[in-house]
DNA sequence: CCGAATCCAATCGGATACTG
DNA sequence: CAGTATCCGATTGGATTCGG
């Protein structure tokens, strides 16, 4: 078992072995960010091209102005996207992935792949469960 | 660009091409589940062995009885975990991954790997950002 | 055009007490 | 042992309004 495997299988026993860091905080720290409602969609949307605020909002229907702002600020704070302001009128602000952000895209694509492949079956399981466990 | 890539880059434009399904609901549906506070840790903890309720709770310090129950019910409903009750006294209930659940472990490990690798730098970025943007 | 500020409803999740 | 039930504070996120 690798160290990374251990982090998710026994994320809290690090102190016992004495030789390995406790990786749970890292996993929680990342999940708390990209596990939210919009971060991964923003990351994915910026995958191929730099976009400005209004373009991002058009590419991600359903996201409110507030949540797009908050999400972009978090991603910028984590060093995953850059925010570039051009001193023009009307103002123009462009968002792009950093190198670190691009490495996250690969993980996001893996998760998207799994989701698309398994979600239909999951929905059937849910329907079965609900029918079986109906009051 | 593959279909899966498209789902995360332009998750809502499926209707325009006419040939591809709209994958955003699948990604959202999966993220809404495994993006919560405990699901991924439960999945990872069940990776190598079947465990009973109290064993799971010991392996995931910090999880409340209530949240472990709720999380396991959701995972069972999604067909990711099986719940087996043995008619004994005292009662014994064992939880195990399904085949589908095991495929999710691979994705979870990828995410854990990325987290462990990048979280230290993320924390430094956060500190920098907070110092730079201090009132 | 970009975004900050405020308000508010809904959901999440911990603590506690109780049950077969 | 393995839950269920209730209460309640904290967090999330949408709608709206205002500002540079």
mmCIF file of C-alpha atoms (C1' of nucleotides) in Angstrom:
data_model
loop_
_atom_site.group_PDB
_atom_site.id
_atom_site.type_symbol
_atom_site.label_atom_id
_atom_site.label_comp_id
_atom_site.label_asym_id
_atom_site.label_seq_id
_atom_site.Cartn_x
_atom_site.Cartn_y
_atom_site.Cartn_z
ATOM 1 C CA UNK A 1 0.000 0.000 0.000
ATOM 2 C CA UNK A 2 1.392 3.346 -1.040
ATOM 3 C CA UNK A 3 1.430 6.370 1.166
ATOM 4 C CA UNK A 4 -1.288 7.990 -0.869
ATOM 5 C CA UNK A 5 -3.472 4.928 -0.664
ATOM 6 C CA UNK A 6 -2.967 4.924 3.055
ATOM 7 C CA UNK A 7 -4.115 8.490 3.274
ATOM 8 C CA UNK A 8 -7.558 7.576 2.099
ATOM 9 C CA UNK A 9 -7.812 4.148 3.623
ATOM 10 C CA UNK A 10 -6.486 5.005 7.057
ATOM 11 C CA UNK A 11 -6.187 8.750 6.868
ATOM 12 C CA UNK A 12 -5.704 9.292 10.581
ATOM 13 C CA UNK A 13 -3.221 6.659 11.668
ATOM 14 C CA UNK A 14 -0.165 8.522 10.502
ATOM 15 C CA UNK A 15 0.964 9.280 14.015
ATOM 16 C CA UNK A 16 1.109 5.565 14.786
ATOM 17 C CA UNK A 17 3.619 4.648 12.102
ATOM 18 C CA UNK A 18 5.803 7.568 12.956
ATOM 19 C CA UNK A 19 7.242 7.713 9.434
ATOM 20 C CA UNK A 20 4.377 9.111 7.411
ATOM 21 C CA UNK A 21 2.554 12.402 7.404
ATOM 22 C CA UNK A 22 -1.143 12.591 8.182
ATOM 23 C CA UNK A 23 -2.690 13.189 4.798
ATOM 24 C CA UNK A 24 -6.290 13.534 5.861
ATOM 25 C CA UNK A 25 -6.131 17.326 6.223
ATOM 26 C CA UNK A 26 -4.892 17.630 2.643
ATOM 27 C CA UNK A 27 -7.707 15.482 1.292
ATOM 28 C CA UNK A 28 -10.283 17.324 3.350
ATOM 29 C CA UNK A 29 -8.807 20.670 2.393
ATOM 30 C CA UNK A 30 -9.056 19.866 -1.294
ATOM 31 C CA UNK A 31 -12.481 18.241 -1.095
ATOM 32 C CA UNK A 32 -13.836 21.216 0.793
ATOM 33 C CA UNK A 33 -12.852 23.378 -2.164
ATOM 34 C CA UNK A 34 -13.473 21.383 -5.339
ATOM 35 C CA UNK A 35 -16.361 19.502 -3.779
ATOM 36 C CA UNK A 36 -18.501 22.607 -3.744
ATOM 37 C CA UNK A 37 -21.190 23.397 -6.228
ATOM 38 C CA UNK A 38 -19.265 25.233 -8.934
ATOM 39 C CA UNK A 39 -15.437 25.040 -8.625
ATOM 40 C CA UNK A 40 -14.935 21.999 -10.823
ATOM 41 C CA UNK A 41 -17.203 23.376 -13.521
ATOM 42 C CA UNK A 42 -15.279 26.650 -13.521
ATOM 43 C CA UNK A 43 -11.961 24.795 -13.740
ATOM 44 C CA UNK A 44 -13.257 22.688 -16.598
ATOM 45 C CA UNK A 45 -14.669 25.670 -18.435
ATOM 46 C CA UNK A 46 -11.299 27.428 -18.317
ATOM 47 C CA UNK A 47 -9.559 24.330 -19.629
ATOM 48 C CA UNK A 48 -9.039 25.429 -23.195
ATOM 49 C CA UNK A 49 -9.186 29.176 -23.162
ATOM 50 C CA UNK A 50 -8.910 32.292 -21.071
ATOM 51 C CA UNK A 51 -12.341 33.784 -20.460
ATOM 52 C CA UNK A 52 -13.711 36.964 -19.016
ATOM 53 C CA UNK A 53 -16.290 37.144 -16.276
ATOM 54 C CA UNK A 54 -19.366 37.469 -18.440
ATOM 55 C CA UNK A 55 -18.177 34.711 -20.778
ATOM 56 C CA UNK A 56 -17.720 32.364 -17.857
ATOM 57 C CA UNK A 57 -21.201 33.135 -16.658
ATOM 58 C CA UNK A 58 -22.620 32.328 -20.087
ATOM 59 C CA UNK A 59 -20.711 29.036 -20.269
ATOM 60 C CA UNK A 60 -22.008 27.919 -16.882
ATOM 61 C CA UNK A 61 -25.761 28.473 -16.997
ATOM 62 C CA UNK A 62 -27.390 28.534 -13.622
ATOM 63 C CA UNK A 63 -24.475 30.076 -11.749
ATOM 64 C CA UNK A 64 -25.314 33.351 -10.059
ATOM 65 C CA UNK A 65 -23.087 36.389 -10.256
ATOM 66 C CA UNK A 66 -22.382 36.082 -6.574
ATOM 67 C CA UNK A 67 -21.329 32.436 -6.722
ATOM 68 C CA UNK A 68 -19.146 32.966 -9.779
ATOM 69 C CA UNK A 69 -17.381 35.804 -7.993
ATOM 70 C CA UNK A 70 -16.904 33.803 -4.793
ATOM 71 C CA UNK A 71 -15.758 30.694 -6.631
ATOM 72 C CA UNK A 72 -13.220 32.608 -8.706
ATOM 73 C CA UNK A 73 -11.854 34.309 -5.584
ATOM 74 C CA UNK A 74 -11.334 30.977 -3.847
ATOM 75 C CA UNK A 75 -9.650 29.492 -6.905
ATOM 76 C CA UNK A 76 -7.432 32.548 -7.202
ATOM 77 C CA UNK A 77 -6.554 32.343 -3.514
ATOM 78 C CA UNK A 78 -5.578 28.694 -3.963
ATOM 79 C CA UNK A 79 -3.341 29.561 -6.899
ATOM 80 C CA UNK A 80 -5.471 27.645 -9.394
ATOM 81 C CA UNK A 81 -6.579 30.568 -11.566
ATOM 82 C CA UNK A 82 -5.176 33.991 -12.361
ATOM 83 C CA UNK A 83 -7.182 37.182 -12.521
ATOM 84 C CA UNK A 84 -5.998 39.873 -14.905
ATOM 85 C CA UNK A 85 -7.582 43.313 -14.947
ATOM 86 C CA UNK A 86 -7.200 45.509 -18.030
ATOM 87 C CA UNK A 87 -7.480 49.229 -17.451
ATOM 88 C CA UNK A 88 -10.054 49.931 -20.118
ATOM 89 C CA UNK A 89 -13.545 51.263 -20.379
ATOM 90 C CA UNK A 90 -15.630 49.282 -20.078
ATOM 91 C CA UNK A 91 -13.477 47.233 -17.693
ATOM 92 C CA UNK A 92 -12.243 43.847 -18.846
ATOM 93 C CA UNK A 93 -11.176 41.055 -16.497
ATOM 94 C CA UNK A 94 -9.768 37.780 -17.758
ATOM 95 C CA UNK A 95 -9.453 34.521 -15.929
ATOM 96 C CA UNK A 96 -7.041 31.712 -16.817
ATOM 97 C CA UNK A 97 -5.796 28.492 -15.285
ATOM 98 C CA UNK A 98 -2.393 28.423 -13.650
ATOM 99 C CA UNK A 99 -0.046 25.493 -14.197
ATOM 100 C CA UNK A 100 -1.330 24.082 -10.917
ATOM 101 C CA UNK A 101 -4.891 24.548 -12.087
ATOM 102 C CA UNK A 102 -4.144 22.616 -15.257
ATOM 103 C CA UNK A 103 -2.947 19.629 -13.250
ATOM 104 C CA UNK A 104 -6.313 19.599 -11.516
ATOM 105 C CA UNK A 105 -8.113 19.431 -14.859
ATOM 106 C CA UNK A 106 -6.793 15.909 -15.353
ATOM 107 C CA UNK A 107 -8.341 14.780 -12.099
ATOM 108 C CA UNK A 108 -11.559 16.569 -12.950
ATOM 109 C CA UNK A 109 -11.753 14.785 -16.282
ATOM 110 C CA UNK A 110 -11.292 11.428 -14.560
ATOM 111 C CA UNK A 111 -14.131 12.234 -12.218
ATOM 112 C CA UNK A 112 -16.291 13.438 -15.103
ATOM 113 C CA UNK A 113 -15.553 10.233 -16.970
ATOM 114 C CA UNK A 114 -16.596 8.113 -14.005
ATOM 115 C CA UNK A 115 -19.735 10.196 -13.529
ATOM 116 C CA UNK A 116 -20.900 9.949 -17.110
ATOM 117 C CA UNK A 117 -20.201 6.231 -17.182
ATOM 118 C CA UNK A 118 -21.902 5.291 -13.919
ATOM 119 C CA UNK A 119 -24.592 7.853 -13.300
ATOM 120 C CA UNK A 120 -27.308 6.108 -15.309
ATOM 121 C CA UNK A 121 -26.827 2.953 -13.252
ATOM 122 C CA UNK A 122 -26.756 4.996 -10.063
ATOM 123 C CA UNK A 123 -30.091 6.536 -10.947
ATOM 124 C CA UNK A 124 -31.545 3.095 -11.527
ATOM 125 C CA UNK A 125 -30.187 1.964 -8.159
ATOM 126 C CA UNK A 126 -31.827 4.937 -6.520
ATOM 127 C CA UNK A 127 -35.164 4.173 -8.122
ATOM 128 C CA UNK A 128 -34.908 0.539 -7.027
ATOM 129 C CA UNK A 129 -33.974 1.527 -3.501
ATOM 130 C CA UNK A 130 -36.803 4.006 -3.226
ATOM 131 C CA UNK A 131 -39.345 1.505 -4.504
ATOM 132 C CA UNK A 132 -38.072 -1.249 -2.213
ATOM 133 C CA UNK A 133 -37.910 0.961 0.856
ATOM 134 C CA UNK A 134 -41.157 2.809 0.296
ATOM 135 C CA UNK A 135 -43.197 3.330 3.416
ATOM 136 C CA UNK B 1 -12.105 16.678 -27.753
ATOM 137 C CA UNK B 2 -13.791 13.597 -26.404
ATOM 138 C CA UNK B 3 -17.383 13.484 -25.316
ATOM 139 C CA UNK B 4 -16.337 13.291 -21.700
ATOM 140 C CA UNK B 5 -14.053 16.270 -22.072
ATOM 141 C CA UNK B 6 -16.892 18.188 -23.601
ATOM 142 C CA UNK B 7 -19.094 17.410 -20.636
ATOM 143 C CA UNK B 8 -16.874 19.344 -18.313
ATOM 144 C CA UNK B 9 -15.737 22.045 -20.698
ATOM 145 C CA UNK B 10 -19.091 22.877 -22.225
ATOM 146 C CA UNK B 11 -21.441 20.824 -20.129
ATOM 147 C CA UNK B 12 -24.612 22.470 -21.375
ATOM 148 C CA UNK B 13 -24.227 22.747 -25.119
ATOM 149 C CA UNK B 14 -25.199 19.168 -25.866
ATOM 150 C CA UNK B 15 -28.473 20.186 -27.418
ATOM 151 C CA UNK B 16 -26.636 22.242 -30.031
ATOM 152 C CA UNK B 17 -24.621 19.391 -31.489
ATOM 153 C CA UNK B 18 -27.617 17.139 -31.544
ATOM 154 C CA UNK B 19 -25.473 14.022 -31.274
ATOM 155 C CA UNK B 20 -24.297 14.131 -27.682
ATOM 156 C CA UNK B 21 -26.055 13.838 -24.354
ATOM 157 C CA UNK B 22 -25.929 16.621 -21.803
ATOM 158 C CA UNK B 23 -23.503 15.307 -19.227
ATOM 159 C CA UNK B 24 -23.682 18.105 -16.691
ATOM 160 C CA UNK B 25 -26.448 16.441 -14.646
ATOM 161 C CA UNK B 26 -24.310 13.328 -14.246
ATOM 162 C CA UNK B 27 -21.311 15.310 -13.040
ATOM 163 C CA UNK B 28 -23.465 17.352 -10.701
ATOM 164 C CA UNK B 29 -25.249 14.261 -9.457
ATOM 165 C CA UNK B 30 -21.984 12.547 -8.606
ATOM 166 C CA UNK B 31 -20.332 15.629 -7.126
ATOM 167 C CA UNK B 32 -23.338 16.245 -4.930
ATOM 168 C CA UNK B 33 -22.774 12.822 -3.432
ATOM 169 C CA UNK B 34 -19.031 12.249 -3.159
ATOM 170 C CA UNK B 35 -18.366 15.935 -2.618
ATOM 171 C CA UNK B 36 -19.954 15.831 0.792
ATOM 172 C CA UNK B 37 -18.069 15.647 4.028
ATOM 173 C CA UNK B 38 -17.698 11.900 4.544
ATOM 174 C CA UNK B 39 -18.637 9.749 1.518
ATOM 175 C CA UNK B 40 -15.176 9.536 0.002
ATOM 176 C CA UNK B 41 -13.598 8.684 3.340
ATOM 177 C CA UNK B 42 -16.129 5.907 3.890
ATOM 178 C CA UNK B 43 -15.484 4.531 0.400
ATOM 179 C CA UNK B 44 -11.755 4.621 0.980
ATOM 180 C CA UNK B 45 -12.037 2.991 4.375
ATOM 181 C CA UNK B 46 -13.982 0.087 2.886
ATOM 182 C CA UNK B 47 -11.391 -0.336 0.153
ATOM 183 C CA UNK B 48 -9.609 -3.352 1.556
ATOM 184 C CA UNK B 49 -12.025 -5.038 3.868
ATOM 185 C CA UNK B 50 -15.624 -5.417 4.870
ATOM 186 C CA UNK B 51 -16.284 -3.567 8.103
ATOM 187 C CA UNK B 52 -19.114 -3.318 10.578
ATOM 188 C CA UNK B 53 -20.684 -0.097 11.747
ATOM 189 C CA UNK B 54 -18.604 0.409 14.878
ATOM 190 C CA UNK B 55 -15.388 -0.482 13.067
ATOM 191 C CA UNK B 56 -16.110 2.116 10.432
ATOM 192 C CA UNK B 57 -16.710 4.695 13.100
ATOM 193 C CA UNK B 58 -13.377 3.899 14.711
ATOM 194 C CA UNK B 59 -11.527 4.149 11.388
ATOM 195 C CA UNK B 60 -13.023 7.554 10.615
ATOM 196 C CA UNK B 61 -12.458 9.623 13.750
ATOM 197 C CA UNK B 62 -14.607 12.694 13.960
ATOM 198 C CA UNK B 63 -17.621 11.220 12.179
ATOM 199 C CA UNK B 64 -20.785 11.231 14.242
ATOM 200 C CA UNK B 65 -23.079 8.235 14.506
ATOM 201 C CA UNK B 66 -25.750 10.172 12.701
ATOM 202 C CA UNK B 67 -23.537 11.151 9.755
ATOM 203 C CA UNK B 68 -22.103 7.657 9.389
ATOM 204 C CA UNK B 69 -25.633 6.280 9.228
ATOM 205 C CA UNK B 70 -26.784 8.861 6.705
ATOM 206 C CA UNK B 71 -23.677 8.496 4.559
ATOM 207 C CA UNK B 72 -23.950 4.708 4.451
ATOM 208 C CA UNK B 73 -27.632 4.921 3.501
ATOM 209 C CA UNK B 74 -26.853 7.214 0.580
ATOM 210 C CA UNK B 75 -24.018 4.995 -0.620
ATOM 211 C CA UNK B 76 -26.264 1.944 -0.349
ATOM 212 C CA UNK B 77 -29.020 3.734 -2.253
ATOM 213 C CA UNK B 78 -26.546 4.566 -5.025
ATOM 214 C CA UNK B 79 -25.437 0.945 -5.263
ATOM 215 C CA UNK B 80 -21.912 1.696 -4.073
ATOM 216 C CA UNK B 81 -22.071 -0.180 -0.768
ATOM 217 C CA UNK B 82 -23.903 -3.271 0.432
ATOM 218 C CA UNK B 83 -25.418 -3.618 3.882
ATOM 219 C CA UNK B 84 -25.663 -7.123 5.331
ATOM 220 C CA UNK B 85 -27.519 -7.778 8.581
ATOM 221 C CA UNK B 86 -26.753 -10.969 10.546
ATOM 222 C CA UNK B 87 -29.531 -12.218 12.794
ATOM 223 C CA UNK B 88 -27.444 -12.558 15.923
ATOM 224 C CA UNK B 89 -27.329 -11.126 19.381
ATOM 225 C CA UNK B 90 -25.810 -8.690 19.660
ATOM 226 C CA UNK B 91 -26.725 -7.621 16.114
ATOM 227 C CA UNK B 92 -23.980 -7.493 13.514
ATOM 228 C CA UNK B 93 -24.140 -5.390 10.353
ATOM 229 C CA UNK B 94 -21.398 -5.482 7.757
ATOM 230 C CA UNK B 95 -20.700 -2.985 5.021
ATOM 231 C CA UNK B 96 -18.768 -3.734 1.839
ATOM 232 C CA UNK B 97 -18.084 -2.063 -1.482
ATOM 233 C CA UNK B 98 -19.980 -3.209 -4.545
ATOM 234 C CA UNK B 99 -18.177 -3.655 -7.852
ATOM 235 C CA UNK B 100 -19.378 -0.194 -8.766
ATOM 236 C CA UNK B 101 -18.058 1.165 -5.490
ATOM 237 C CA UNK B 102 -14.646 -0.337 -6.201
ATOM 238 C CA UNK B 103 -14.415 1.523 -9.501
ATOM 239 C CA UNK B 104 -14.943 4.736 -7.575
ATOM 240 C CA UNK B 105 -12.006 3.948 -5.315
ATOM 241 C CA UNK B 106 -9.651 4.427 -8.241
ATOM 242 C CA UNK B 107 -10.958 7.929 -8.834
ATOM 243 C CA UNK B 108 -10.773 8.665 -5.124
ATOM 244 C CA UNK B 109 -7.136 7.611 -5.015
ATOM 245 C CA UNK B 110 -6.337 9.906 -7.933
ATOM 246 C CA UNK B 111 -7.955 12.780 -6.102
ATOM 247 C CA UNK B 112 -6.132 11.886 -2.891
ATOM 248 C CA UNK B 113 -2.863 11.766 -4.785
ATOM 249 C CA UNK B 114 -3.414 15.215 -6.247
ATOM 250 C CA UNK B 115 -4.427 16.564 -2.848
ATOM 251 C CA UNK B 116 -1.377 15.276 -1.019
ATOM 252 C CA UNK B 117 0.907 16.525 -3.767
ATOM 253 C CA UNK B 118 -0.518 20.024 -4.126
ATOM 254 C CA UNK B 119 -2.026 20.942 -0.795
ATOM 255 C CA UNK B 120 1.172 22.308 0.754
ATOM 256 C CA UNK B 121 1.574 24.725 -2.153
ATOM 257 C CA UNK B 122 -2.097 25.619 -1.952
ATOM 258 C CA UNK B 123 -1.704 26.533 1.697
ATOM 259 C CA UNK B 124 1.248 28.748 0.841
ATOM 260 C CA UNK B 125 -0.802 30.418 -1.898
ATOM 261 C CA UNK B 126 -3.560 31.054 0.604
ATOM 262 C CA UNK B 127 -1.172 32.625 3.072
ATOM 263 C CA UNK B 128 0.293 34.822 0.341
ATOM 264 C CA UNK B 129 -3.142 35.856 -0.845
ATOM 265 C CA UNK B 130 -4.315 36.681 2.653
ATOM 266 C CA UNK B 131 -1.218 38.732 3.373
ATOM 267 C CA UNK B 132 -1.430 40.579 0.053
ATOM 268 C CA UNK B 133 -5.137 41.290 0.346
ATOM 269 C CA UNK B 134 -5.172 42.186 4.018
ATOM 270 C CA UNK B 135 -7.290 45.186 4.876
ATOM 271 C "C1'" DC C 1 -18.751 45.202 -17.358
ATOM 272 C "C1'" DC C 2 -17.403 43.549 -13.025
ATOM 273 C "C1'" DG C 3 -18.363 42.867 -8.540
ATOM 274 C "C1'" DA C 4 -19.375 44.097 -3.489
ATOM 275 C "C1'" DA C 5 -23.112 44.113 0.112
ATOM 276 C "C1'" DT C 6 -27.173 42.720 2.204
ATOM 277 C "C1'" DC C 7 -30.956 39.690 3.103
ATOM 278 C "C1'" DC C 8 -32.923 35.338 3.638
ATOM 279 C "C1'" DA C 9 -34.457 30.381 2.854
ATOM 280 C "C1'" DA C 10 -32.718 25.863 2.722
ATOM 281 C "C1'" DT C 11 -29.566 22.464 3.756
ATOM 282 C "C1'" DC C 12 -25.862 20.398 6.522
ATOM 283 C "C1'" DG C 13 -24.087 18.421 10.301
ATOM 284 C "C1'" DG C 14 -22.982 17.966 15.489
ATOM 285 C "C1'" DA C 15 -24.826 16.866 20.217
ATOM 286 C "C1'" DT C 16 -27.835 14.489 22.785
ATOM 287 C "C1'" DA C 17 -31.249 11.231 24.184
ATOM 288 C "C1'" DC C 18 -33.730 7.118 23.279
ATOM 289 C "C1'" DT C 19 -34.732 2.043 21.168
ATOM 290 C "C1'" DG C 20 -34.773 -3.205 19.449
ATOM 291 C "C1'" DC D 1 -24.357 -3.152 18.634
ATOM 292 C "C1'" DA D 2 -26.535 -0.494 15.467
ATOM 293 C "C1'" DG D 3 -29.197 2.414 14.824
ATOM 294 C "C1'" DT D 4 -33.521 6.388 15.153
ATOM 295 C "C1'" DA D 5 -35.436 10.959 16.627
ATOM 296 C "C1'" DT D 6 -35.121 15.642 17.871
ATOM 297 C "C1'" DC D 7 -33.050 19.977 18.454
ATOM 298 C "C1'" DC D 8 -30.293 23.661 16.932
ATOM 299 C "C1'" DG D 9 -26.217 26.350 15.343
ATOM 300 C "C1'" DA D 10 -23.421 26.931 11.182
ATOM 301 C "C1'" DT D 11 -22.886 27.087 6.420
ATOM 302 C "C1'" DT D 12 -24.531 27.397 1.667
ATOM 303 C "C1'" DG D 13 -26.224 29.712 -2.027
ATOM 304 C "C1'" DG D 14 -29.960 32.465 -4.614
ATOM 305 C "C1'" DA D 15 -32.145 37.126 -5.287
ATOM 306 C "C1'" DT D 16 -31.685 41.698 -5.149
ATOM 307 C "C1'" DT D 17 -29.644 46.114 -4.790
ATOM 308 C "C1'" DC D 18 -25.907 49.247 -5.118
ATOM 309 C "C1'" DG D 19 -21.142 50.980 -6.653
ATOM 310 C "C1'" DG D 20 -16.634 52.025 -9.718
#
